[in-house]
Short mmCIF file of the C-alpha atoms (twelve columns), coordinates in Angstrom:
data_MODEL
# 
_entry.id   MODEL 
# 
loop_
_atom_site.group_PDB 
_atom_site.id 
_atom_site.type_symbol 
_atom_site.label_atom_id 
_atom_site.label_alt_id 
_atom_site.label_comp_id 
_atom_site.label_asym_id 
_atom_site.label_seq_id 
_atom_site.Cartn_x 
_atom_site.Cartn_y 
_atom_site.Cartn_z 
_atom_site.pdbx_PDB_model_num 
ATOM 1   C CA . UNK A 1   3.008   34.837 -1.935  1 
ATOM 2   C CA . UNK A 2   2.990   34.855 1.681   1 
ATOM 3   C CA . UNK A 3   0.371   32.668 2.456   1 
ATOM 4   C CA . UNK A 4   2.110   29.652 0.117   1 
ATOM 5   C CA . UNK A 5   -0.996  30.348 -2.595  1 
ATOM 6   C CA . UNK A 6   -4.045  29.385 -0.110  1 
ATOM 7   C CA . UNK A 7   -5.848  32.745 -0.987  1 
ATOM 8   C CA . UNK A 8   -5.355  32.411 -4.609  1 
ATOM 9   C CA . UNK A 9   -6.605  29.189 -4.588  1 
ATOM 10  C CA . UNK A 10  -9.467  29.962 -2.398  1 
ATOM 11  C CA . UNK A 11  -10.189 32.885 -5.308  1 
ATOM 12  C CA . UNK A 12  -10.064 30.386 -7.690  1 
ATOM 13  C CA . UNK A 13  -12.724 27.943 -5.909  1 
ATOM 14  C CA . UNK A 14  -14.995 31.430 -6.327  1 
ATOM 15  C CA . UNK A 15  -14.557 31.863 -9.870  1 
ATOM 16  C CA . UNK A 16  -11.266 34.022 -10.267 1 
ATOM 17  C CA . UNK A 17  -9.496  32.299 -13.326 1 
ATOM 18  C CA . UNK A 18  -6.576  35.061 -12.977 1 
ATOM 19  C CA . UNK A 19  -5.576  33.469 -9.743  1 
ATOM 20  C CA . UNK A 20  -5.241  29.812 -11.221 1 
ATOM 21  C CA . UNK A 21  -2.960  31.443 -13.869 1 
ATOM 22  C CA . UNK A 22  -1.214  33.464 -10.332 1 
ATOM 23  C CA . UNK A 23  -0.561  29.794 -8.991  1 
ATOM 24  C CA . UNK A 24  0.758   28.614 -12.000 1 
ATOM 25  C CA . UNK A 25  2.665   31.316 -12.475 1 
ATOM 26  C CA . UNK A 26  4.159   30.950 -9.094  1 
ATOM 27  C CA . UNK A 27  4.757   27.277 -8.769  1 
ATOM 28  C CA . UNK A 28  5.098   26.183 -12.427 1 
ATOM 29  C CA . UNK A 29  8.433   26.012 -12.357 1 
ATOM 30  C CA . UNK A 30  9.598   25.641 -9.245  1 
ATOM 31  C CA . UNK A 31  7.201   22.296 -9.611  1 
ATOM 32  C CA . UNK A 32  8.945   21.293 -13.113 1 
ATOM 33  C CA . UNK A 33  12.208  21.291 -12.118 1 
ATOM 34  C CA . UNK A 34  10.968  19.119 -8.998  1 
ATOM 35  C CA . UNK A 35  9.219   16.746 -11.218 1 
ATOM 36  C CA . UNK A 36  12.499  16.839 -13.552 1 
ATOM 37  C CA . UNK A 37  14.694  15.610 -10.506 1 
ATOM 38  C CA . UNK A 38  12.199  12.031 -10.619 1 
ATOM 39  C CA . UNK A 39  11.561  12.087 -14.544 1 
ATOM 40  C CA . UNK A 40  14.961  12.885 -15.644 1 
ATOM 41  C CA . UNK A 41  12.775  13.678 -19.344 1 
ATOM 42  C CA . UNK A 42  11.669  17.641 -20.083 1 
ATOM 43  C CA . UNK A 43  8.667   16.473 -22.065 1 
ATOM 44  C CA . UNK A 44  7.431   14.521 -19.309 1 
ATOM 45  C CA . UNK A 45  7.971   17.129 -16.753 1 
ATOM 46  C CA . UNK A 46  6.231   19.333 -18.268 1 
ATOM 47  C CA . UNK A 47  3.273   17.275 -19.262 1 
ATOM 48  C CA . UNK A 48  3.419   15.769 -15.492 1 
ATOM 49  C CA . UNK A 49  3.074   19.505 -14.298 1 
ATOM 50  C CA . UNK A 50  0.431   20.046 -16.009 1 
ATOM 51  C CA . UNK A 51  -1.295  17.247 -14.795 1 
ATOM 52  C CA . UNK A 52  -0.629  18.255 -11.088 1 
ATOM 53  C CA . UNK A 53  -2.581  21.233 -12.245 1 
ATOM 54  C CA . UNK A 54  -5.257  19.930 -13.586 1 
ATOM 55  C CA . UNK A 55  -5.603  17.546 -10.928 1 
ATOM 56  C CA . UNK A 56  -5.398  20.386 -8.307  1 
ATOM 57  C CA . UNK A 57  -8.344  21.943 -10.495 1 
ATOM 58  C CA . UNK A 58  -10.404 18.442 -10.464 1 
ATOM 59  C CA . UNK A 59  -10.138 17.666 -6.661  1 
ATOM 60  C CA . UNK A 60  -10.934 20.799 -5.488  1 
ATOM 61  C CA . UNK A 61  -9.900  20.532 -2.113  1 
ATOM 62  C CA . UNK A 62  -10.063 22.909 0.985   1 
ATOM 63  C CA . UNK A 63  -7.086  24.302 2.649   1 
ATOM 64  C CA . UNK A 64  -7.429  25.433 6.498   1 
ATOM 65  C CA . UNK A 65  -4.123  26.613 6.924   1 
ATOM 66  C CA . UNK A 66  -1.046  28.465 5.176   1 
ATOM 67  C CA . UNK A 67  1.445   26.177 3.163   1 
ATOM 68  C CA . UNK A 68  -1.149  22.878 2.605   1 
ATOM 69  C CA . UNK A 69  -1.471  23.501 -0.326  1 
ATOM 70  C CA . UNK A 70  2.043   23.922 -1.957  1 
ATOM 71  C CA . UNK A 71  2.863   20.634 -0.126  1 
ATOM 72  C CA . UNK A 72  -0.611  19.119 -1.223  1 
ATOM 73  C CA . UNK A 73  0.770   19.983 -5.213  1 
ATOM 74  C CA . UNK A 74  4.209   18.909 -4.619  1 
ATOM 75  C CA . UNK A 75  2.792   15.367 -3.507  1 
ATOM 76  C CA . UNK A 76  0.586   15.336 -6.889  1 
ATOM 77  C CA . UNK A 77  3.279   16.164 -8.651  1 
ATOM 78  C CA . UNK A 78  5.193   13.309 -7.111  1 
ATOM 79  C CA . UNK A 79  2.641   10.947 -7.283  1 
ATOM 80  C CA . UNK A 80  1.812   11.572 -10.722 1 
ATOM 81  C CA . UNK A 81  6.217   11.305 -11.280 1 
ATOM 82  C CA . UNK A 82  5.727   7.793  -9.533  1 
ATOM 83  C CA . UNK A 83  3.310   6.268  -12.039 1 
ATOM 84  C CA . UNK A 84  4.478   7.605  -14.981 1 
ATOM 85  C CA . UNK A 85  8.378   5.993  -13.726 1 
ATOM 86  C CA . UNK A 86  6.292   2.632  -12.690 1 
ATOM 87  C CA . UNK A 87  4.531   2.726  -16.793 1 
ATOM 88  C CA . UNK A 88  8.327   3.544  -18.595 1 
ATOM 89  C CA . UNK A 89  9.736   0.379  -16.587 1 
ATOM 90  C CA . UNK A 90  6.873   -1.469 -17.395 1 
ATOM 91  C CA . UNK A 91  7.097   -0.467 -21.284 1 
ATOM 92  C CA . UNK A 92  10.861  -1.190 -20.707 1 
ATOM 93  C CA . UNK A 93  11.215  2.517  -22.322 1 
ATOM 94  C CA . UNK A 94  14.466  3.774  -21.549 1 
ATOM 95  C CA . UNK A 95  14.424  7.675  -19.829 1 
ATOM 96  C CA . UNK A 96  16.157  10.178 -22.026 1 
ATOM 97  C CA . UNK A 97  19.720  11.773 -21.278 1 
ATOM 98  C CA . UNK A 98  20.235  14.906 -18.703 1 
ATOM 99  C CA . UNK A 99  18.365  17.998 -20.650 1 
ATOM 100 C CA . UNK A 100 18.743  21.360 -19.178 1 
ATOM 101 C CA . UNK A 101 16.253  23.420 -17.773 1 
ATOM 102 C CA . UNK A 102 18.302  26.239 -17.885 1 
ATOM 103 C CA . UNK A 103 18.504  26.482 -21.528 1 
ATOM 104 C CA . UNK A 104 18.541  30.550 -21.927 1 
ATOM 105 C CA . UNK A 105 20.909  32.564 -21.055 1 
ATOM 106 C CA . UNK A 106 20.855  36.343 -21.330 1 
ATOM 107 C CA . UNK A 107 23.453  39.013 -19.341 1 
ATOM 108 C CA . UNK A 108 27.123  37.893 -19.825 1 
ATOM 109 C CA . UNK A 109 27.659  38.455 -16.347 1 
ATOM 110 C CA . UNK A 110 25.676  35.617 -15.459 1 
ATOM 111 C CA . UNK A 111 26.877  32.850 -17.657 1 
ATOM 112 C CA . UNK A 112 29.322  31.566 -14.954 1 
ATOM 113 C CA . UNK A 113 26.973  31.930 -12.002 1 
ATOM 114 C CA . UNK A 114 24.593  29.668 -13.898 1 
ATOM 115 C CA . UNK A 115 27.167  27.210 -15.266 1 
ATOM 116 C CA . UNK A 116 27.834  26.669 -11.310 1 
ATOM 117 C CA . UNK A 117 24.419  26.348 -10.799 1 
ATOM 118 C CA . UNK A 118 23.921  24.138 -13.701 1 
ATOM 119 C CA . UNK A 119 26.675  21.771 -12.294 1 
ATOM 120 C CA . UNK A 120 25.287  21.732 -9.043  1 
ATOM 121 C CA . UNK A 121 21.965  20.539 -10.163 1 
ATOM 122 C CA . UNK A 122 23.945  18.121 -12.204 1 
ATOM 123 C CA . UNK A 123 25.165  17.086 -9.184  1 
ATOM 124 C CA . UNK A 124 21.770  17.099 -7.291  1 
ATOM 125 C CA . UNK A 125 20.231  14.673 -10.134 1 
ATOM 126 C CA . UNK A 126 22.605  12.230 -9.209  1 
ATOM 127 C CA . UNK A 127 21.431  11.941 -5.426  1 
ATOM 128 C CA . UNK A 128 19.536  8.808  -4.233  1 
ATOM 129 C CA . UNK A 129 15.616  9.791  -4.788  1 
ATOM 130 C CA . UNK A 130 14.893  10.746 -1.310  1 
ATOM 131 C CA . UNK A 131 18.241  13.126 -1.017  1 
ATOM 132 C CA . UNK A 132 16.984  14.937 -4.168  1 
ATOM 133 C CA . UNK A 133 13.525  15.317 -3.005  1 
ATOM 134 C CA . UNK A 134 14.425  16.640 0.816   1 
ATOM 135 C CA . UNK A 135 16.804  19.282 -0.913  1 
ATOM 136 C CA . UNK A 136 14.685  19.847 -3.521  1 
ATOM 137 C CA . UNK A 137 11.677  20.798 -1.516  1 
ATOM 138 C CA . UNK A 138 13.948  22.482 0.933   1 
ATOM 139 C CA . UNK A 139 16.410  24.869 -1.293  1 
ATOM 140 C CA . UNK A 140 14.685  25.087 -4.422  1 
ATOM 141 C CA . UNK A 141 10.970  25.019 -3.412  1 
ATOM 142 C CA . UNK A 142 11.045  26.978 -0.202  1 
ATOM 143 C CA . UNK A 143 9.058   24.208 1.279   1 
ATOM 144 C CA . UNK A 144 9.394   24.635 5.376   1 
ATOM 145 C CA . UNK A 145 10.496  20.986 7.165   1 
ATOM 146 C CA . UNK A 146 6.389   20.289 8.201   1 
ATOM 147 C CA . UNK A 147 5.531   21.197 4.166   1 
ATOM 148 C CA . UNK A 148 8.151   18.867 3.361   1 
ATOM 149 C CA . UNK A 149 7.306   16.226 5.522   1 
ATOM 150 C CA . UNK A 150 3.773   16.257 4.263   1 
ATOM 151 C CA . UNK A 151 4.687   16.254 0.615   1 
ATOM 152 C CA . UNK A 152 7.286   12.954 1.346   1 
ATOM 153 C CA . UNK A 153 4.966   11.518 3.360   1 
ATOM 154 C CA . UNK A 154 7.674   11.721 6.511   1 
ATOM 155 C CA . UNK A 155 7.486   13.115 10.263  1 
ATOM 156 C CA . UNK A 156 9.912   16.246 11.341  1 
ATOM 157 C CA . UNK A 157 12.586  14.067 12.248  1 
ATOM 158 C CA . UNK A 158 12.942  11.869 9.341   1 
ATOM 159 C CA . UNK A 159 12.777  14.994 7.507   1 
ATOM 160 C CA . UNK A 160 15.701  16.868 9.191   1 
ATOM 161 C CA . UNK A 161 17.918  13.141 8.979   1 
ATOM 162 C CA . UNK A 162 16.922  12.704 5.407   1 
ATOM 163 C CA . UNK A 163 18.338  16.754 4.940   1 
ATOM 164 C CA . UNK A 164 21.750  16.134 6.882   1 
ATOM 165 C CA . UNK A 165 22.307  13.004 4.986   1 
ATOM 166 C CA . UNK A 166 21.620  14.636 1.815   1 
ATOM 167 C CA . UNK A 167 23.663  17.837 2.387   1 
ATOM 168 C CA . UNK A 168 26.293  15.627 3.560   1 
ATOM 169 C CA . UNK A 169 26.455  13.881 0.297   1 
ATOM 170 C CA . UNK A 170 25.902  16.871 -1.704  1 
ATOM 171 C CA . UNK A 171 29.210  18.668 -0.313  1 
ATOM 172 C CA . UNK A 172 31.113  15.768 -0.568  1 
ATOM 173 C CA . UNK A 173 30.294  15.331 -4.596  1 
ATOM 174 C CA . UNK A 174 30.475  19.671 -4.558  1 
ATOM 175 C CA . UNK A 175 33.924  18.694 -2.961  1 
ATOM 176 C CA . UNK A 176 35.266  16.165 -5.619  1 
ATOM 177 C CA . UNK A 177 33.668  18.201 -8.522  1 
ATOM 178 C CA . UNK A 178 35.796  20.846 -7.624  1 
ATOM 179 C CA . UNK A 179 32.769  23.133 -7.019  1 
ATOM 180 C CA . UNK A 180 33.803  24.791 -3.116  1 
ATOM 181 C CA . UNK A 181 31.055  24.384 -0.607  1 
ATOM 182 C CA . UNK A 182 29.569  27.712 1.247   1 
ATOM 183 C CA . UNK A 183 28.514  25.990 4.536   1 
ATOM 184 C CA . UNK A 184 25.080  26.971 5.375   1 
ATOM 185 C CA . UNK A 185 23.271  26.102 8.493   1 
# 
């Protein structure tokens, strides 16, 4: 989607039920595995997502220009990751162990690619909260450096120091893991 779902949702404010299902199809899990980088539980992800989405439906908010609304989700989502974090301390509950969201795997040919890219999201988990959320936004989401900035609550140069610090610290665990690191600028 070119317009970052803003037409679909605007469709679905009209009455067009396929175009909810188009943004959920679209951002589902892009939005999971950003909750999963907070939650650190599948279950909860999941059931966080759907929240976002049902919130999104509740609200029913206006967008007036292109990306607002992937960055207005992605701060629901992390919102909603924030209280349910704040109730498991609370309940002194602790968070389950690293689960994959990767879990099939189907041409041969592919099994190492996604073993590297398993690692490296191994990797990403352990980041401080903010790294994992500027290069989650960034990489995985497709989130531009405003969208981010709006969905962490940050202006454009907080946003651009948060991302140098965290690729920073992302090559240098790549580095030690024995990964490699493809610079990218």
């Amino acid at each position: 989607m070119t317009d970052n779902g803003v037409s679909s949702y605007r469709r679905f404010l009209q009455g067009d039920n396929r175009a909810l299902e188009a943004l959920i199809q679209t951002y589902g899990d892009p939005l999971l595995r950003y909750i999963f980088c907070y939650v650190k539980d599948c279950a909860a992800a999941e059931d966080i997502m759907e929240e976002s989405f049902a919130a999104l439906i509740v609200r029913r908010k206006r967008f007036d220009h292109d990306g607002a609304l992937k960055a207005y989700l992605y701060r629901i989502a992390r919102n909603k990751s924030f209280d349910y974090l704040r109730v498991r301390k609370r309940c002194d509950c602790s968070l389950t162990g690293l689960e994959y969201l990767f879990a099939e795997e189907s041409a041969e040919g592919r099994v190492l690619a996604r073993e590297r890219d398993r690692r490296v999201y191994e990797l990403l988990l352990t980041l401080r909260e903010d790294y994992r959320a500027v290069l989650y936004l960034t990489y995985y989401g497709g989130l531009s450096v405003e969208e981010v900035g709006r969905a962490m609550k940050k202006n454009r140069k907080q946003v651009y120091n948060l991302l140098a610090r965290a690729k920073a610290n992302l090559k240098e665990k790549l580095i030690k893991d024995g990964i490699g690191y493809e610079n990218e600028s």
